[in-house]
Short mmCIF file of C-alpha atoms in Angstrom, two decimals:
data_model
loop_
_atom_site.label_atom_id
_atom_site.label_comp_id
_atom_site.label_asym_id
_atom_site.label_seq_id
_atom_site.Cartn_x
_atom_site.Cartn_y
_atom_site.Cartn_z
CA UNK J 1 80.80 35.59 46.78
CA UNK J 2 80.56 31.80 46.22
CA UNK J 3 84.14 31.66 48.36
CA UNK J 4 82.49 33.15 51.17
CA UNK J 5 79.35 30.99 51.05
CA UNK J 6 81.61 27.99 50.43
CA UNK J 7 84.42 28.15 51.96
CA UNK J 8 83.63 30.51 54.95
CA UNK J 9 79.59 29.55 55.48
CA UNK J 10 78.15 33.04 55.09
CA UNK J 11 74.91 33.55 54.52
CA UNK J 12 73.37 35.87 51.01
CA UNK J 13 72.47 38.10 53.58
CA UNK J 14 75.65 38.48 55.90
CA UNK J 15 77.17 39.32 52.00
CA UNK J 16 75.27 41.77 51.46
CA UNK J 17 75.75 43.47 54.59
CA UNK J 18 79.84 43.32 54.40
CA UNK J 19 80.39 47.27 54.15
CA UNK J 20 83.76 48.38 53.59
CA UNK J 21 84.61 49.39 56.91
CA UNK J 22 84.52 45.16 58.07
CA UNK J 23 87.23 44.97 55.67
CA UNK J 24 90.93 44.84 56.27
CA UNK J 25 92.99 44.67 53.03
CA UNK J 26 96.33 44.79 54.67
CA UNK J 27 95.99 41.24 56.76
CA UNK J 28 93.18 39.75 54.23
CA UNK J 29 90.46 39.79 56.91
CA UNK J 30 86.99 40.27 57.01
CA UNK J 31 85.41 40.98 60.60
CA UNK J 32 81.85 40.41 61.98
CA UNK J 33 80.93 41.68 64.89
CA UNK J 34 77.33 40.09 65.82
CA UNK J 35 75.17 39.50 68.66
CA UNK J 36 78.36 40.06 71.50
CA UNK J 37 80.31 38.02 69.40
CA UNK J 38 83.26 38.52 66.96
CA UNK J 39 84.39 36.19 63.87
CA UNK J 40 86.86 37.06 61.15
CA UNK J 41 87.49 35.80 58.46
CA UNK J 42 90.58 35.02 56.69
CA UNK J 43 91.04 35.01 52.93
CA UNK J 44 93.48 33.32 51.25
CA UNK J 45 95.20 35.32 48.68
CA UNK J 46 93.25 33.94 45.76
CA UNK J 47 89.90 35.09 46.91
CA UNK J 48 91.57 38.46 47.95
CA UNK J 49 92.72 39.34 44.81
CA UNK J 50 89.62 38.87 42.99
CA UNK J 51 88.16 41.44 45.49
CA UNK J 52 90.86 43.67 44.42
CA UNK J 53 90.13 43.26 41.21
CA UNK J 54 86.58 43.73 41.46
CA UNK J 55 86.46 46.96 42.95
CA UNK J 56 89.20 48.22 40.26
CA UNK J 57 86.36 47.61 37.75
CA UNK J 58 84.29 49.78 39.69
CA UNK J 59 84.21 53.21 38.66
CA UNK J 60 86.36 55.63 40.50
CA UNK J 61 83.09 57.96 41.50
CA UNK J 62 80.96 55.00 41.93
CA UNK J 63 83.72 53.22 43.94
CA UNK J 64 83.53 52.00 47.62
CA UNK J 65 85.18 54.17 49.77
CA UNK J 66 88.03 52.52 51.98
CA UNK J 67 87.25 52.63 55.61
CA UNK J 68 83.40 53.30 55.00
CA UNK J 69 80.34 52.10 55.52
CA UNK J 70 80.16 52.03 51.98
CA UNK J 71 78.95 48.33 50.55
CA UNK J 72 81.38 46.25 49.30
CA UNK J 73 78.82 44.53 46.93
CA UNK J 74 77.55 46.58 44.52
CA UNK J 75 74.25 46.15 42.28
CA UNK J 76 74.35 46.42 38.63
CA UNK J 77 72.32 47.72 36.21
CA UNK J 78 72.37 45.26 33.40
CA UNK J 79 70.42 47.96 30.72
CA UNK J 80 73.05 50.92 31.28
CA UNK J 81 75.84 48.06 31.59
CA UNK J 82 77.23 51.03 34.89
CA UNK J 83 76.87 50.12 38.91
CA UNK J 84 74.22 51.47 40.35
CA UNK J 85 74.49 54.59 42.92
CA UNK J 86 71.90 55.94 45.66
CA UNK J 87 72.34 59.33 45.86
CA UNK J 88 70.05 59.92 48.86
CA UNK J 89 72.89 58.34 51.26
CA UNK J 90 75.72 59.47 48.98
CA UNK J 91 77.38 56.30 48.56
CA UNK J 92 76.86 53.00 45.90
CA UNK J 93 73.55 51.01 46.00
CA UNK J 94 74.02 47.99 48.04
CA UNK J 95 73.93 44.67 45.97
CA UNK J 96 70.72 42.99 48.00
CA UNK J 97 70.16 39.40 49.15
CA UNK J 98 67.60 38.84 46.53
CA UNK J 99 70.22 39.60 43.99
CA UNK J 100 73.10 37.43 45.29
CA UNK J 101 70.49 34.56 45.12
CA UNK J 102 69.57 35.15 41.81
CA UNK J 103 73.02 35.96 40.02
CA UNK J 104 74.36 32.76 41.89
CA UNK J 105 71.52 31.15 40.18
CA UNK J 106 71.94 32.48 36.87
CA UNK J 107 75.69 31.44 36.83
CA UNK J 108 74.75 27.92 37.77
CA UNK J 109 72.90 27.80 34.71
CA UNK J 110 75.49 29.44 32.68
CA UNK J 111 78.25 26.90 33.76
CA UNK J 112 75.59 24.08 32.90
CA UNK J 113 75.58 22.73 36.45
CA UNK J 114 73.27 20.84 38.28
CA UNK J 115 70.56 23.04 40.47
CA UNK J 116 72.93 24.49 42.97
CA UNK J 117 71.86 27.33 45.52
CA UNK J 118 74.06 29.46 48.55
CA UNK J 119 72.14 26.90 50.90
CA UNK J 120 74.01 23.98 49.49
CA UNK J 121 76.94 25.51 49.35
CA UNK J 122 76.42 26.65 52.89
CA UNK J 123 75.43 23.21 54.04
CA UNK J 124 78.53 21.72 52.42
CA UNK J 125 80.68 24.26 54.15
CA UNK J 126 78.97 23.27 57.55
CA UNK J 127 79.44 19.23 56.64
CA UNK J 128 83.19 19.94 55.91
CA UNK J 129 83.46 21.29 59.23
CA UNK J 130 81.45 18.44 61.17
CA UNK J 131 83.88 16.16 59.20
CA UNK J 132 86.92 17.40 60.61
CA UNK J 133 85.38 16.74 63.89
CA UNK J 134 85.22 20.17 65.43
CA UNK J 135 83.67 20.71 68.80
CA UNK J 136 79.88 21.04 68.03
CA UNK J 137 79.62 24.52 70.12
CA UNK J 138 82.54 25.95 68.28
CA UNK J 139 80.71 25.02 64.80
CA UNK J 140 77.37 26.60 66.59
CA UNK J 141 79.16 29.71 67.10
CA UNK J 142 80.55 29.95 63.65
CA UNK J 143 77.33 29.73 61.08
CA UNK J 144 75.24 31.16 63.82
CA UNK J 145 73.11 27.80 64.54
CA UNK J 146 70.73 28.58 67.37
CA UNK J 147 69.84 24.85 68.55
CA UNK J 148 72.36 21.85 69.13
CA UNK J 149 70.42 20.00 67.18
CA UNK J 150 70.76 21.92 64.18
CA UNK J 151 73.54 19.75 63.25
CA UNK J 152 72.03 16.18 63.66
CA UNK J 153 71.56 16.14 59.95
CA UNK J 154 75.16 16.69 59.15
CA UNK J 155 76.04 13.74 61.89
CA UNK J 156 73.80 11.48 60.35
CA UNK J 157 75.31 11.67 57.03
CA UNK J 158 79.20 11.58 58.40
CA UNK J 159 77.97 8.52 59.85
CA UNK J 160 76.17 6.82 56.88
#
């Protein structure tokens, strides 16, 4: 999760709403398709392989299905140590916003680091990309910014 907010600029909540179906294990993509338009995502193999191994933890019944709208983030019940499972919709409890923000937070503590959120990490994500001088549309397009002047900020700094 912290690759994708880092590294790729998504947003708690686009996390939470990767289902398995966006997925595609085979060339180490992830695909949004949002508002007309379409971005994917390519992992590097690092970041791949901890998926892999993530979802091996998972037990096999409680498991997101390949190919599925199934989550891909599951929550976790810390008291029965298991995943969690909805059994209304027949498939595992999706792993909310709310609880990205908070786990991210809780590891922050745990590694002793400074206060650190998915909104810095996003914003660092979108100052690496200002930095390599993209074209300001194309970095628009990509973290979803609805204004041009969304990214005056991240100007200001390159240029300080």
């Amino acid at each position: 999760m912290v690759y994708l907010i880092r590294y790729k600029g998504l947003r708690p909540k686009e996390i939470s709403s990767i289902n398995m179906s966006m997925i595609n294990l085979a060339q180490s993509t992830i695909e949004f398709k949002q508002d007309g338009h379409r971005n994917i995502y390519k992992l590097s193999d690092e970041p791949l392989q901890h998926v892999l191994t993530y979802l091996k933890t998972i037990d096999p019944l409680k498991r997101p299905r390949y190919l599925s709208n199934d989550p891909l983030f599951i929550s976790f019940n810390n008291r029965s140590n298991d995943y969690q499972y909805d059994y209304a919709n027949e498939q595992p409890k999706r792993l909310s916003t709310r609880g990205i923000q908070e786990m991210m937070k809780d590891e922050v503590r745990l590694a002793g680091l400074r206060k650190l959120s998915a909104k810095h990490l996003r914003n660092s994500c979108i100052l690496d990309h200002v930095l390599s001088d993209r074209n300001d549309k194309e970095i628009q397009r990509y973290f979803h910014l609805s204004h041009p002047h969304s990214l005056h900020r991240y100007k200001v700094y390159k240029e300080s």
